[in-house]
Coordinates of C-alpha atoms and ligand atoms in Angstrom, one line a residue:
X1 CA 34.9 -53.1 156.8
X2 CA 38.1 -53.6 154.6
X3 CA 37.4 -57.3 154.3
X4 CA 33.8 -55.8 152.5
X5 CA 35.4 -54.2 149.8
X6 CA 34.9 -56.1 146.1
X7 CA 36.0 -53.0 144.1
X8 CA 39.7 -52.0 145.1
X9 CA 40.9 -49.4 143.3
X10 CA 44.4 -49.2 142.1
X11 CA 47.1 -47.5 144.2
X12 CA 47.4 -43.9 144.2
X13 CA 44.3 -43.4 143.3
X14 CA 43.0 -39.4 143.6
X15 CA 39.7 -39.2 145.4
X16 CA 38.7 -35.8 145.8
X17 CA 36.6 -33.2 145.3
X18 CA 36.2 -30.2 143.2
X19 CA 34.9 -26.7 143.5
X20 CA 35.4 -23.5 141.2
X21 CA 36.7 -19.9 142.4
X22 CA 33.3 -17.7 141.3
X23 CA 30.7 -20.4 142.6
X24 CA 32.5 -20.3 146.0
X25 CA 34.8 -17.3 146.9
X26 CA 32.8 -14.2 146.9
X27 CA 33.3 -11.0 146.3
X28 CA 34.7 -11.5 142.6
X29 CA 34.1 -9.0 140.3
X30 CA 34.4 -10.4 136.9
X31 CA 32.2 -10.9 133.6
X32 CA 29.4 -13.1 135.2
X33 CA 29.0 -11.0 138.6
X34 CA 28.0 -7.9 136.1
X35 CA 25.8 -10.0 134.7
X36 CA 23.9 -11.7 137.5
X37 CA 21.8 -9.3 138.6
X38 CA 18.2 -10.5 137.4
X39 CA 18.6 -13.3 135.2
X40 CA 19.4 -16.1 137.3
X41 CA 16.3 -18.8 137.6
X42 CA 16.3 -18.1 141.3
X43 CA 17.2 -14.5 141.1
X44 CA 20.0 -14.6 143.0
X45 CA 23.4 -13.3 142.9
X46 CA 26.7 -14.7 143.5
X47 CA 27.6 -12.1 146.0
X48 CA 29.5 -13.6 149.4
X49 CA 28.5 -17.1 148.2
X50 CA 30.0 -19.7 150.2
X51 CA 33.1 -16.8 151.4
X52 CA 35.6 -20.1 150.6
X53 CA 37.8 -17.0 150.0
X54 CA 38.1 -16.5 153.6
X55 CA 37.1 -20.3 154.7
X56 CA 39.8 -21.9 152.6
X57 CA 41.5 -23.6 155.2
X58 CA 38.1 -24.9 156.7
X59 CA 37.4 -26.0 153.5
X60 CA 40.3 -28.4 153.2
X61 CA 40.0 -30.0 156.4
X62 CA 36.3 -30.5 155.0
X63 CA 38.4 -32.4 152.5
X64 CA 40.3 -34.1 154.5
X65 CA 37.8 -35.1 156.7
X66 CA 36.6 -37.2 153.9
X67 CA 39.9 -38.8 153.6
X68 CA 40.2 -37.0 150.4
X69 CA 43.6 -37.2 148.9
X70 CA 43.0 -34.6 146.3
X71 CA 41.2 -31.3 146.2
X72 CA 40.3 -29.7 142.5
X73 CA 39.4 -25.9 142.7
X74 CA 40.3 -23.0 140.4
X75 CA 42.1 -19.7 140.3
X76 CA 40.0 -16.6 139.4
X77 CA 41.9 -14.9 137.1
X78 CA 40.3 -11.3 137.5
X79 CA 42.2 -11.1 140.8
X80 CA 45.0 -12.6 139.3
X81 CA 44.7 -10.0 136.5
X82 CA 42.5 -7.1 137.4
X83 CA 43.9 -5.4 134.9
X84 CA 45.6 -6.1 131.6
X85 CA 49.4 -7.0 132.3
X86 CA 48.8 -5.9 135.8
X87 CA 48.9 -8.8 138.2
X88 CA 47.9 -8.5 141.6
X89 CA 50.7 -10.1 144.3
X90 CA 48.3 -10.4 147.2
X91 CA 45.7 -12.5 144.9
X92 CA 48.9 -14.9 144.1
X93 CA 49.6 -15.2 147.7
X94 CA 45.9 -16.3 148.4
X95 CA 45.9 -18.8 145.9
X96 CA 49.5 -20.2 146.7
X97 CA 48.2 -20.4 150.2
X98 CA 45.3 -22.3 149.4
X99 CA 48.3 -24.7 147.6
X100 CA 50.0 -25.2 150.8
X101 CA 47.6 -25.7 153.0
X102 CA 46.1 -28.4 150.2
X103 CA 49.4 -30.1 150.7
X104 CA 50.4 -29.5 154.6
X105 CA 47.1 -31.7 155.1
X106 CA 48.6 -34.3 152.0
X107 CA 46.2 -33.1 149.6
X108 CA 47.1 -33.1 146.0
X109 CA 45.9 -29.2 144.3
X110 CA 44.6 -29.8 141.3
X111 CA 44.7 -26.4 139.7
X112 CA 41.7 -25.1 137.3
X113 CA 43.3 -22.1 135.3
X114 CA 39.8 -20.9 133.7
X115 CA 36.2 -22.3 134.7
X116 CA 33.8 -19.9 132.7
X117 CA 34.6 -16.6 134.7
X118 CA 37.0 -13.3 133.3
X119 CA 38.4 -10.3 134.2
X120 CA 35.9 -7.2 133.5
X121 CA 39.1 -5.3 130.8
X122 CA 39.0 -9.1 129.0
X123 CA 35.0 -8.9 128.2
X124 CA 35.3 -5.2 127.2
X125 CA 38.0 -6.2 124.2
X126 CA 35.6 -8.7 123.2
X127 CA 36.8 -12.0 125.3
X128 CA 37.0 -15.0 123.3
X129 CA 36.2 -13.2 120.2
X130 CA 39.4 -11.2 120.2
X131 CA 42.1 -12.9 117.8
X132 CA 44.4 -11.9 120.7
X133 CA 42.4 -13.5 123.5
X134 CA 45.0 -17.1 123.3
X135 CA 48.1 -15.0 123.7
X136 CA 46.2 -12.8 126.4
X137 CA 45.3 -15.7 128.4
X138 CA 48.6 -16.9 127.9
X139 CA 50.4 -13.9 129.6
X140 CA 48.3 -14.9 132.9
X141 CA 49.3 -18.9 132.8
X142 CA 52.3 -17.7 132.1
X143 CA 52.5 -15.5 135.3
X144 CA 51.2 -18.6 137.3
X145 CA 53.5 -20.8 135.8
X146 CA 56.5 -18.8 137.2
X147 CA 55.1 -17.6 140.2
X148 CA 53.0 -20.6 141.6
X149 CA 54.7 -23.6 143.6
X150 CA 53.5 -27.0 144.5
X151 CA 51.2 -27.5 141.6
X152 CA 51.5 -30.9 139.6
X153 CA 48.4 -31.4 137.9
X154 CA 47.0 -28.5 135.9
X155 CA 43.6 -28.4 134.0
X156 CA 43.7 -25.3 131.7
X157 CA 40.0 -24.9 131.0
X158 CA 37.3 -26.2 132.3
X159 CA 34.5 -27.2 129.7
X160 CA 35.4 -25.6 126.8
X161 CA 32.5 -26.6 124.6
X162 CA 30.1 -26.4 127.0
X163 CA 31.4 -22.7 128.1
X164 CA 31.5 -21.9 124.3
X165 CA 27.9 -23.2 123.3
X166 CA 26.3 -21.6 126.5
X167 CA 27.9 -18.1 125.6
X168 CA 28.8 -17.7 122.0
X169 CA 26.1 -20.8 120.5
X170 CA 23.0 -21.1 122.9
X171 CA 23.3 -17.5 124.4
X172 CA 22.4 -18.2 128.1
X173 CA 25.4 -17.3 129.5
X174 CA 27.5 -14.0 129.4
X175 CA 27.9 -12.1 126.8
X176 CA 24.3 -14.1 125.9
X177 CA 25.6 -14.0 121.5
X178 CA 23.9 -16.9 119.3
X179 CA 25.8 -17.0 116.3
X180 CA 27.4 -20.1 114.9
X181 CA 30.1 -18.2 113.7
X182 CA 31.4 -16.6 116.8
X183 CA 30.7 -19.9 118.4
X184 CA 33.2 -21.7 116.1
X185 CA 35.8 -18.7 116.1
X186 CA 35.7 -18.5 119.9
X187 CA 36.4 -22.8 120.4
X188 CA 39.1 -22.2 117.7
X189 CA 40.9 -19.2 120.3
X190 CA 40.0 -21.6 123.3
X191 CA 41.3 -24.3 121.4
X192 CA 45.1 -22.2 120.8
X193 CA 44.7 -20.8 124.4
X194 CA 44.7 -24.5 125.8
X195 CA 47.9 -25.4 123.7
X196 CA 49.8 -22.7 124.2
X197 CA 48.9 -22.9 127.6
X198 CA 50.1 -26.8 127.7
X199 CA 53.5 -25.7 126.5
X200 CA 54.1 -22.7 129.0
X201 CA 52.8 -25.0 132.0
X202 CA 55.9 -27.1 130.4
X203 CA 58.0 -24.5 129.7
X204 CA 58.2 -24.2 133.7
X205 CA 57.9 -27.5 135.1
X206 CA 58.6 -30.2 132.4
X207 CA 56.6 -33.0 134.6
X208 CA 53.7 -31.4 135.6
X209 CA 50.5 -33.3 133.9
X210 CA 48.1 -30.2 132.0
X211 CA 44.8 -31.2 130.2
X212 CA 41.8 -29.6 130.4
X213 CA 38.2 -30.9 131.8
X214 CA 35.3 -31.9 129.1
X215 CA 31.9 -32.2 129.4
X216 CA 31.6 -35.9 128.2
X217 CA 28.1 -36.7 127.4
X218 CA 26.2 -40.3 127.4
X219 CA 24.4 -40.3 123.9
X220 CA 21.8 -42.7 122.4
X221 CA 19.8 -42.9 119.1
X222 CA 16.0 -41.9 120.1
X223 CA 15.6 -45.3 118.1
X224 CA 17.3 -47.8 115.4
X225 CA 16.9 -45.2 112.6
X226 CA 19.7 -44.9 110.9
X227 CA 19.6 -41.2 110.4
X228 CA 19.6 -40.9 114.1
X229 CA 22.3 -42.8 114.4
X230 CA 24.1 -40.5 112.6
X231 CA 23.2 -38.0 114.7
X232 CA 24.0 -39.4 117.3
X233 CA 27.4 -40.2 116.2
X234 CA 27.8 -36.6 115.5
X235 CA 26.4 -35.0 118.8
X236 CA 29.0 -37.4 120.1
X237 CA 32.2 -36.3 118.4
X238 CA 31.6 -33.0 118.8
X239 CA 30.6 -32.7 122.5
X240 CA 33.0 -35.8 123.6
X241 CA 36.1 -36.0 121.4
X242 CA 36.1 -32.4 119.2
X243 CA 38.5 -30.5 121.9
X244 CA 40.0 -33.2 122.1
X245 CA 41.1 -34.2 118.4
X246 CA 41.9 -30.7 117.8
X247 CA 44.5 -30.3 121.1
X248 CA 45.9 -34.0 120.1
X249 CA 49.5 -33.8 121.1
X250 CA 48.9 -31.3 124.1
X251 CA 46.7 -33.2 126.3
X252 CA 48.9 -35.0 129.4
X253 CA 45.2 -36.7 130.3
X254 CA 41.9 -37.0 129.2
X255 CA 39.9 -34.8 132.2
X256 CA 36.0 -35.5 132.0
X257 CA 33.5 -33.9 133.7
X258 CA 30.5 -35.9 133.7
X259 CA 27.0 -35.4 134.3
X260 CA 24.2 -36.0 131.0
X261 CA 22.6 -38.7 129.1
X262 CA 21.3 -37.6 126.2
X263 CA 18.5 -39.3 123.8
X264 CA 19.4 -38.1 120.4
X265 CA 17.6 -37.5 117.1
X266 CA 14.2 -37.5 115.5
X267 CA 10.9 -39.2 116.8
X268 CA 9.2 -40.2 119.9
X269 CA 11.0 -40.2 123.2
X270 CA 10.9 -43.7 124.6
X271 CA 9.7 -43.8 128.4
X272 CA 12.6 -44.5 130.7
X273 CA 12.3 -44.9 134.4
X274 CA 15.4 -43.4 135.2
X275 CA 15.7 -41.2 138.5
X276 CA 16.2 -37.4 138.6
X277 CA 18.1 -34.9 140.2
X278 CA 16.7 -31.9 141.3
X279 CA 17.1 -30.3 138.0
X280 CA 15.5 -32.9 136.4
X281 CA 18.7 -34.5 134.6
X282 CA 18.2 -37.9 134.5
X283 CA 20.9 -40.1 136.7
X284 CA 22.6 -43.0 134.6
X285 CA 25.6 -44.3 136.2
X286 CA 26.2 -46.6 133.3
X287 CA 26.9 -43.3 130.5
X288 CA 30.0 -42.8 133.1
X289 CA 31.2 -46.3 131.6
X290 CA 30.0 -45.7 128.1
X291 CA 32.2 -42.2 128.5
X292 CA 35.2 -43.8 129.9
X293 CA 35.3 -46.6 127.2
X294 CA 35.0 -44.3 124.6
X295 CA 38.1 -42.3 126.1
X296 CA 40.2 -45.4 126.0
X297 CA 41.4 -44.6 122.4
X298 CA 43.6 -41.5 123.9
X299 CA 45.7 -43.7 125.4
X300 CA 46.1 -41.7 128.0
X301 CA 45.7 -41.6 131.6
X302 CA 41.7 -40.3 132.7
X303 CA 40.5 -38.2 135.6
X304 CA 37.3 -38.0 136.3
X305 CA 37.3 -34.3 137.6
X306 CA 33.7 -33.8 138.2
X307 CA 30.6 -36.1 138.2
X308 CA 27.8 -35.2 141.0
X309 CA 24.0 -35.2 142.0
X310 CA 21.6 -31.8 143.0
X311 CA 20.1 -33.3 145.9
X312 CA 19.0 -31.1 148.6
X313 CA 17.4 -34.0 150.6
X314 CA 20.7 -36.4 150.1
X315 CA 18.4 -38.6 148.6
X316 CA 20.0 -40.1 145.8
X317 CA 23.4 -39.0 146.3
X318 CA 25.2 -41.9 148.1
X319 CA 23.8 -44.5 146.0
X320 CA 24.5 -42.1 143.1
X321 CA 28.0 -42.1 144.5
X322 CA 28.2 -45.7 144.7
X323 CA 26.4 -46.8 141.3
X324 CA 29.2 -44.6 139.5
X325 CA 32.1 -45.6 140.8
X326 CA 31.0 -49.3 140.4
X327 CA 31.2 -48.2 136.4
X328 CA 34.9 -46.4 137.0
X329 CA 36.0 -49.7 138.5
X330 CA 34.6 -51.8 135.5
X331 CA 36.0 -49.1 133.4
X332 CA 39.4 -49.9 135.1
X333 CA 38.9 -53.4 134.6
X334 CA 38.5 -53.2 130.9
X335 CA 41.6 -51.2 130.1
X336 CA 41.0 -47.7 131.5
X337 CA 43.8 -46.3 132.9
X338 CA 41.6 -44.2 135.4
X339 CA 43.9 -42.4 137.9
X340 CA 41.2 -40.3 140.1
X341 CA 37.7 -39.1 140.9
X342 CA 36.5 -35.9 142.0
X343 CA 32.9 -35.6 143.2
X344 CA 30.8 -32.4 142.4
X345 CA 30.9 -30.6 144.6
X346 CA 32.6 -30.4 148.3
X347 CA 30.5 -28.3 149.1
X348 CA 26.9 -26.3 148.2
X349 CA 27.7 -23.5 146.1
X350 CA 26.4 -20.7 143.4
X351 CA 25.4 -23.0 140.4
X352 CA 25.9 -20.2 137.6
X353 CA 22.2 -19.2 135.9
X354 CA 20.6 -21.3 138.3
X355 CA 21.5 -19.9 141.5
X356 CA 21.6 -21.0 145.4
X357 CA 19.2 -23.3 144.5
X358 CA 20.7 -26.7 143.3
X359 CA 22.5 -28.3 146.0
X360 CA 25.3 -30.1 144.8
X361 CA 27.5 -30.5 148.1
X362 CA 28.5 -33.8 150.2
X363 CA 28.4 -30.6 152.5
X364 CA 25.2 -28.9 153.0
X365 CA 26.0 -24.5 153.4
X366 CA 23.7 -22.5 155.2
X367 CA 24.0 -19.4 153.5
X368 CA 22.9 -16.5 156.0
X369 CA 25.7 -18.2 158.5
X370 CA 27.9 -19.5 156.0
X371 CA 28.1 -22.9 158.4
X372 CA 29.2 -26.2 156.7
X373 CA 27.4 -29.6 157.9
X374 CA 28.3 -32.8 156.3
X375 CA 25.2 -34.8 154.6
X376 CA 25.1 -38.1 155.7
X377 CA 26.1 -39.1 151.7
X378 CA 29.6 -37.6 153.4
X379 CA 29.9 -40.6 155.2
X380 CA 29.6 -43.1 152.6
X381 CA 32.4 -41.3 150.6
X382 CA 34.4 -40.8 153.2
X383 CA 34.4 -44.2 153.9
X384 CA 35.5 -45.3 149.9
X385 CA 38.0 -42.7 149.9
X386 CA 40.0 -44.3 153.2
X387 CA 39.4 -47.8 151.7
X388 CA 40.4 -46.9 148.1
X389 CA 37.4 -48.6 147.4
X390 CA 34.3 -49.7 147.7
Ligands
GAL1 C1 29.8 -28.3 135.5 C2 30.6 -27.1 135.9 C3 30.6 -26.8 137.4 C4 29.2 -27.1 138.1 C5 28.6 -28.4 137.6 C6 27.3 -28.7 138.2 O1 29.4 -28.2 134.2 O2 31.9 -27.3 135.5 O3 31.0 -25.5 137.6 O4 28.4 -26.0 137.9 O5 28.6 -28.4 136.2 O6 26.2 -28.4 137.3

C-alpha cells in the first residue's frame, strides 16, 4: 500500500475529525435548544442527539480507529457557565476528561471555545448585541484558560461571519434579527471577543496556537463582466479575509472551514455539471485550492478544520475525500504551509435548522439506539490517515 502513495504529506501532519458540543452531546439547554421546537426543515429537535456527552470515550476510539491523530470538538459554554460568573466544576471535569482521554489514545484536542450555541442568561442581555458581550465571553475563556490542561491548539470561534449573517444579517438562526446594523455591531463584539480571547489563551500558556475557524468560500464571477467581478472580489473579502484583516496580529493560524462555491453577480447562471450533496451544494474540490492559495498571504500556518460531504448513501464521500485532499497536497506544494485536516464530521449529528437529516458522518448514528457503524468512506480515510497520505 505505502509503495502506492504519490501524495505524502509532510510530517506531523493533523488528520482528524471535528464535531461541535450542541450537534452532538444532548441535553444542552442553551439559546438554539429554546429555539428548536418547530422551525427546523425536518422538525426535529436536538434533544439526546448523538448522547456524545455520555459516549465520549466511544467516540475517540471511533477516532482512533481511523488512525486519526487529532480530534476537533467544542466546549458548550452554557454548562461551563449556566449562569453569569457562575461556573459549573462538574461541566469542567467532563470536558477536561474528554481532553485526557483525546490524549491517553495520542490524540491531539483541538478545543472550539464558541460554535454558534450560548448560555440561556447571555441571550436574555442581548448576546452579541450587548457592548459587554467581548469582556463577558472573556470571563469564560478566561476560566478555561486557568482551569483546563492538555490543550495546545485553541480555535476561539467557530464561523464568525457565517454565525453573524445567519443570526443578526439573514435572520435564520436565533435570535432570527435582519438588520445590517446589528449585523455589523455584533461581528465588531465577535471581532474584540476573539482578540481578547487570543491574549488570555496567552496570558496562560504563552505556546499554545489560538485562531479561530472561517467559512472560506470558493467565489467566481457569473461571467467576464466587469461589474461582477467586482462583486465578486467583494463577496470574497468579506466572507474570506474580513475576520481576518480585522484580528491581524491575534491569529496564531489561519483555521478554514470549507464547504461552498459560489457563482457571484448579475446574469444568467452558466450550467455546470458539478455533483451534489444532499443539500444540493455543489462539490468542487478545486475552490479548497483556490481557498488555500488565497490564504497564503497570512503567512501563517493553515488548518483545514472542517471540509465534508451530506451523503447518507456514502456515495460521494470517499472520492469527495480523496479529490480534496489531492488540492491540500498541491496547496502544499505551492507554498502552503498546511499543518492538518479535519473531516466533517466523525460522526452523524444534529445539523442546526436542518435537522437529523443531512448526514455528514464517516460514521453512520442510528438515532433511536444511538449505535455508531462506520461507512465504508471510513475506510478510505482511515487508510490516508495511517499513511500520511494518499
Ligand atoms: C459548518 C459548521 C458545522 C456543521 C457544518 C456542516 O458551517 O461549523 O457545525 O454544521 O457546517 O454543514
Amino acid at each position: 500500500m505505502t509503495s502506492q502513495i504519490s501524495c505524502h504529506f509532510p510530517k506531523g501532519f493533523l488528520w482528524g475529525t471535528a464535531t461541535s458540543a450542541h450537534q452532538t452531546e444532548g441535553n444542552n439547554l442553551n439559546d438554539w435548544s429554546i429555539w428548536e421546537p418547530g422551525k427546523t426543515v425536518d422538525g426535529s429537535v436536538s434533544g439526546i442527539a448523538c448522547d456524545s456527552y455520555h459516549h465520549f470515550r466511544e467516540d475517540i476510539g471511533l477516532a482512533k480507529k481511523l488512525n486519526n491523530n487529532a480530534y476537533r470538538f467544542s466546549i458548550e459554554w452554557s454548562r461551563i457557565e449556566p449562569r453569569q460568573g457562575q461556573f459549573n466544576t462538574k461541566a469542567l471535569r467532563h470536558y477536561q476528561a474528554v481532553i485526557n482521554e483525546c490524549l491517553k489514545q495520542k490524540i491531539e484536542p483541538v478545543v472550539t471555545i464558541h460554535h454558534f450555541t450560548h448560555p440561556l442568561w447571555f441571550s436574555a442581555i442581548g448576546g452579541w448585541e450587548n457592548q459587554a458581550a467581548p469582556q463577558i465571553f472573556n470571563n469564560y475563556v478566561l476560566y478555561l484558560a486557568q482551569n483546563i490542561t492538555g490543550v495546545k491548539i485553541w480555535c476561539t470561534i467557530n464561523e464568525p461571519m457565517l454565525y453573524a449573517w445567519n443570526a443578526y444579517g439573514r435572520g435564520k438562526w436565533p435570535p432570527q434579527k435582519k438588520n445590517l446594523g446589528t449585523w455589523q455591531q455584533v461581528l465588531n463584539n465577535l471581532i474584540k471577543a476573539h482578540c481578547l480571547a487570543y491574549q488570555t489563551l496567552h496570558l496562560i500558556n504563552k505556546k499554545c496556537l489560538v485562531g479561530i475557524a472561517n467559512n472560506s468560500q470558493y467565489f467566481k464571477p457569473i461571467n467576464n463582466n466587469w461589474l461582477n467581478k467586482e462583486i465578486n472580489k467583494i463577496a470574497k473579502y468579506i466572507i474570506n479575509d474580513y475576520f481576518f484583516k480585522k484580528t491581524a496580529g491575534y491569529e496564531d493560524y489561519i483555521g478554514i472551514n470549507y464547504y461552498f462555491y459560489k457563482l457571484i453577480g448579475l446574469g444568467r447562471r452558466p450550467p455546470d455539471n458539478l455533483l451534489r450533496n444532499d443539500l444540493g451544494w455543489p462539490i468542487n474540490p478545486y475552490g479548497l485550492y483556490d481557498v488555500l492559495i488565497s490564504a497564503k498571504k497570512y503567512n501563517l500556518p493553515i488548518y483545514i478544520l472542517e471540509n465534508g460531504i451530506a451523503d447518507s448513501q456514502d456515495k460521494y464521500r470517499a472520492n469527495f475525500i480523496i479529490e480534496h485532499l489531492k488540492m491540500v497536497y498541491q496547496a502544499i506544494q505551492n507554498g502552503c504551509n498546511i499543518k492538518g485536516y479535519f473531516y466533517w464530521s466523525l460522526l452523524d449529528n444534529f445539523e442546526w435548522d436542518k435537522g437529523f437529516v443531512p448526514r455528514f458522518g464517516l460514521y453512520t448514528v442510528d438515532y433511536p439506539s444511538l449505535k455508531r457503524k462506520p461507512r465504508p468512506s471510513s475506510k478510505i480515510y482511515a487508510t490516508i490517515c495511517k499513511n500520511n497520505g494518499l
